[in-house]
Steps between C-alpha positions, in 0.01 A plus 500: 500500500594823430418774819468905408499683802535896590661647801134624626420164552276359163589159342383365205572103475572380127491145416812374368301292181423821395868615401653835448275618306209557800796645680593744207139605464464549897796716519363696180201548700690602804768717328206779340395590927914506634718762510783480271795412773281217614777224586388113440655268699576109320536216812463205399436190699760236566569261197345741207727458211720822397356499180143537678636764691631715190194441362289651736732809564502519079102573517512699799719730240310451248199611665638854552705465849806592451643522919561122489592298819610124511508409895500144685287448767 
């Protein structure tokens, strides 16, 4: 699964099946009400393969965030 969460406390869960592309639309969604220094924050579980990882912090810049963060829990 793939979690999108703000620092005021909303989550939205996204299940995993449905790929990348839910996640790029989400974060299109999101990225039209934040401001434009909004930083997004990649941690990935335990045992998610690197290429996974890029992945996912590809579409977060593709969606229009450009303050990218790749943390570990």
């Amino acid at each position: 699964r793939l979690v999108l969460a703000s620092s005021v406390g909303d989550r939205v869960e996204l299940p995993r099946d449905e790929g990348l592309a839910s996640l790029r639309d989400t974060l299109a969604q999101r990225r039209g009400v934040e401001r434009d220094d909004t930083e997004v924050a990649v941690i990935p579980d335990d045992g998610i393969r690197y290429d996974e990882v890029i992945e996912t912090v590809d579409a977060v810049v593709a969606s229009g965030f450009v303050h990218v963060a790749l943390r570990d829990r």
